[in-house]
CSV table of C-alpha atoms in Angstrom, one decimal:
chain,number,residue,atom,x,y,z
A,1,UNK,CA,12.7,-2.5,7.3
A,2,UNK,CA,16.0,-4.1,6.2
A,3,UNK,CA,17.7,-3.3,2.8
A,4,UNK,CA,20.9,-4.9,1.5
A,5,UNK,CA,21.3,-2.2,-0.8
A,6,UNK,CA,20.5,1.5,-0.3
A,7,UNK,CA,16.8,2.3,-0.6
A,8,UNK,CA,14.8,5.4,-0.2
A,9,UNK,CA,11.2,6.3,-0.3
A,10,UNK,CA,9.9,7.3,-3.8
A,11,UNK,CA,6.2,7.4,-4.8
A,12,UNK,CA,7.3,6.9,-8.4
A,13,UNK,CA,8.7,3.5,-7.9
A,14,UNK,CA,5.5,2.1,-6.2
A,15,UNK,CA,3.0,3.8,-8.7
A,16,UNK,CA,0.8,1.2,-10.4
A,17,UNK,CA,-1.6,-1.5,-9.4
A,18,UNK,CA,-1.1,-3.8,-6.3
A,19,UNK,CA,-3.1,-6.9,-5.4
A,20,UNK,CA,-3.7,-8.5,-1.9
A,21,UNK,CA,-5.0,-11.9,-2.0
A,22,UNK,CA,-7.3,-13.2,0.7
A,23,UNK,CA,-7.9,-9.7,2.1
A,24,UNK,CA,-10.4,-9.8,5.0
A,25,UNK,CA,-11.6,-13.2,3.8
A,26,UNK,CA,-10.3,-16.3,2.0
A,27,UNK,CA,-10.8,-15.7,-1.7
A,28,UNK,CA,-11.4,-11.9,-1.5
A,29,UNK,CA,-9.0,-9.8,-3.6
A,30,UNK,CA,-8.2,-6.2,-2.9
A,31,UNK,CA,-6.6,-4.2,-5.8
A,32,UNK,CA,-5.1,-0.9,-5.0
A,33,UNK,CA,-3.7,1.8,-7.5
A,34,UNK,CA,-1.1,4.3,-6.5
A,35,UNK,CA,-0.6,7.2,-8.6
A,36,UNK,CA,1.7,10.2,-8.3
A,37,UNK,CA,0.0,13.6,-7.7
A,38,UNK,CA,2.3,15.3,-10.2
A,39,UNK,CA,2.7,18.4,-8.2
A,40,UNK,CA,6.3,19.6,-8.5
A,41,UNK,CA,6.1,21.4,-5.2
A,42,UNK,CA,5.3,18.3,-3.3
A,43,UNK,CA,6.6,15.4,-5.3
A,44,UNK,CA,6.5,12.9,-2.4
A,45,UNK,CA,2.7,12.4,-2.4
A,46,UNK,CA,0.5,10.1,-4.2
A,47,UNK,CA,-3.1,9.1,-4.4
A,48,UNK,CA,-4.1,5.4,-3.4
A,49,UNK,CA,-7.5,4.1,-4.4
A,50,UNK,CA,-9.0,0.7,-5.0
A,51,UNK,CA,-11.7,-2.0,-4.4
A,52,UNK,CA,-12.2,-5.5,-3.4
A,53,UNK,CA,-14.4,-8.4,-4.6
A,54,UNK,CA,-16.9,-7.6,-1.9
A,55,UNK,CA,-17.7,-4.1,-3.2
A,56,UNK,CA,-15.7,-2.1,-0.7
A,57,UNK,CA,-14.1,1.1,-1.8
A,58,UNK,CA,-10.7,2.5,-0.7
A,59,UNK,CA,-9.3,5.9,-1.4
A,60,UNK,CA,-6.7,8.2,0.3
A,61,UNK,CA,-3.1,9.3,0.3
A,62,UNK,CA,0.4,7.9,0.4
A,63,UNK,CA,3.3,10.1,1.4
A,64,UNK,CA,7.1,9.3,1.4
A,65,UNK,CA,8.7,9.4,4.8
A,66,UNK,CA,12.3,10.7,4.9
A,67,UNK,CA,14.7,10.5,7.8
A,68,UNK,CA,17.8,12.7,7.9
A,69,UNK,CA,19.7,10.2,9.9
A,70,UNK,CA,18.4,7.1,8.2
A,71,UNK,CA,18.6,7.7,4.4
A,72,UNK,CA,18.0,4.1,3.5
A,73,UNK,CA,14.6,3.7,4.9
A,74,UNK,CA,11.9,3.0,2.3
A,75,UNK,CA,8.6,3.9,4.3
A,76,UNK,CA,5.3,5.6,3.5
A,77,UNK,CA,2.5,7.1,5.6
A,78,UNK,CA,-0.8,5.8,4.3
A,79,UNK,CA,-4.3,7.5,4.9
A,80,UNK,CA,-7.1,5.2,3.5
A,81,UNK,CA,-10.9,5.8,3.7
A,82,UNK,CA,-12.9,2.6,3.7
A,83,UNK,CA,-16.3,2.9,2.3
A,84,UNK,CA,-18.0,-0.4,2.9
A,85,UNK,CA,-20.3,-2.1,0.5
A,86,UNK,CA,-23.9,-0.9,1.4
A,87,UNK,CA,-24.8,-4.3,2.6
A,88,UNK,CA,-22.4,-4.1,5.5
A,89,UNK,CA,-23.7,-0.6,6.6
A,90,UNK,CA,-21.7,1.9,8.5
A,91,UNK,CA,-18.8,3.9,7.4
A,92,UNK,CA,-17.1,5.5,5.9
A,93,UNK,CA,-14.0,4.6,8.1
A,94,UNK,CA,-10.8,6.6,8.2
A,95,UNK,CA,-7.6,4.2,8.5
A,96,UNK,CA,-4.1,5.2,8.8
A,97,UNK,CA,-0.8,3.4,9.1
A,98,UNK,CA,2.4,2.6,7.1
A,99,UNK,CA,3.6,0.8,4.1
A,100,UNK,CA,7.0,-0.3,3.0
A,101,UNK,CA,8.4,-1.3,-0.4
A,102,UNK,CA,10.4,-4.5,-0.7
A,103,UNK,CA,12.2,-4.8,-4.1
A,104,UNK,CA,13.3,-8.4,-3.4
A,105,UNK,CA,14.0,-10.8,-0.5
A,106,UNK,CA,15.7,-14.1,-0.6
A,107,UNK,CA,16.3,-16.1,2.4
A,108,UNK,CA,15.9,-19.8,3.5
A,109,UNK,CA,14.2,-20.9,0.2
A,110,UNK,CA,11.8,-17.9,0.3
A,111,UNK,CA,12.0,-15.5,-2.9
A,112,UNK,CA,9.9,-12.5,-3.0
A,113,UNK,CA,10.0,-9.9,-5.8
A,114,UNK,CA,8.5,-6.4,-5.6
A,115,UNK,CA,6.2,-6.5,-2.7
A,116,UNK,CA,4.4,-3.6,-0.9
A,117,UNK,CA,3.7,-4.4,2.8
A,118,UNK,CA,0.9,-2.3,4.0
A,119,UNK,CA,-0.9,-2.1,7.2
A,120,UNK,CA,-3.7,0.6,8.2
A,121,UNK,CA,-6.2,0.6,11.0
A,122,UNK,CA,-8.6,2.8,13.0
A,123,UNK,CA,-8.3,0.6,16.0
A,124,UNK,CA,-11.4,-1.6,15.1
A,125,UNK,CA,-10.9,-2.2,11.4
A,126,UNK,CA,-7.7,-2.8,9.4
A,127,UNK,CA,-6.3,-3.4,6.0
A,128,UNK,CA,-3.0,-5.4,6.1
A,129,UNK,CA,-1.0,-7.6,3.8
A,130,UNK,CA,1.6,-8.1,1.4
A,131,UNK,CA,0.6,-6.7,-2.0
A,132,UNK,CA,2.2,-8.1,-5.3
A,133,UNK,CA,2.2,-6.0,-8.5
A,134,UNK,CA,-0.5,-6.5,-10.9
A,135,UNK,CA,1.0,-7.4,-14.2
A,136,UNK,CA,-0.9,-5.9,-17.2
A,137,UNK,CA,-2.6,-8.3,-19.5
A,138,UNK,CA,-1.3,-8.3,-23.0
């Protein structure tokens, strides 16, 4: 996790809808929504939920990570339950991992704006990818 300008974990800045294209399979889109819990005593937590084009459901929690000696780290613990579409059988499966917010990245002709890198797994199944913000339709 590298930041040219100081960054810190904040659920509020990643609240909203995020889309991962080609998740699991080419052409499959996974959309996750992150909302803050609104609990003043523990403001660093949020709810993460969503679904993909194949009918799989996802829900769980995302938590800010803070390091006293590394104040510029923008990382989150992610706990996600995958409930597969009935046609796949099995489940639900508890996945856990990390996410990081990238406000912008410019190098060698590659320009990315507002991405959420996420990776969760249970050792057999995983959800990974670079999520882009979903722009509301007007």
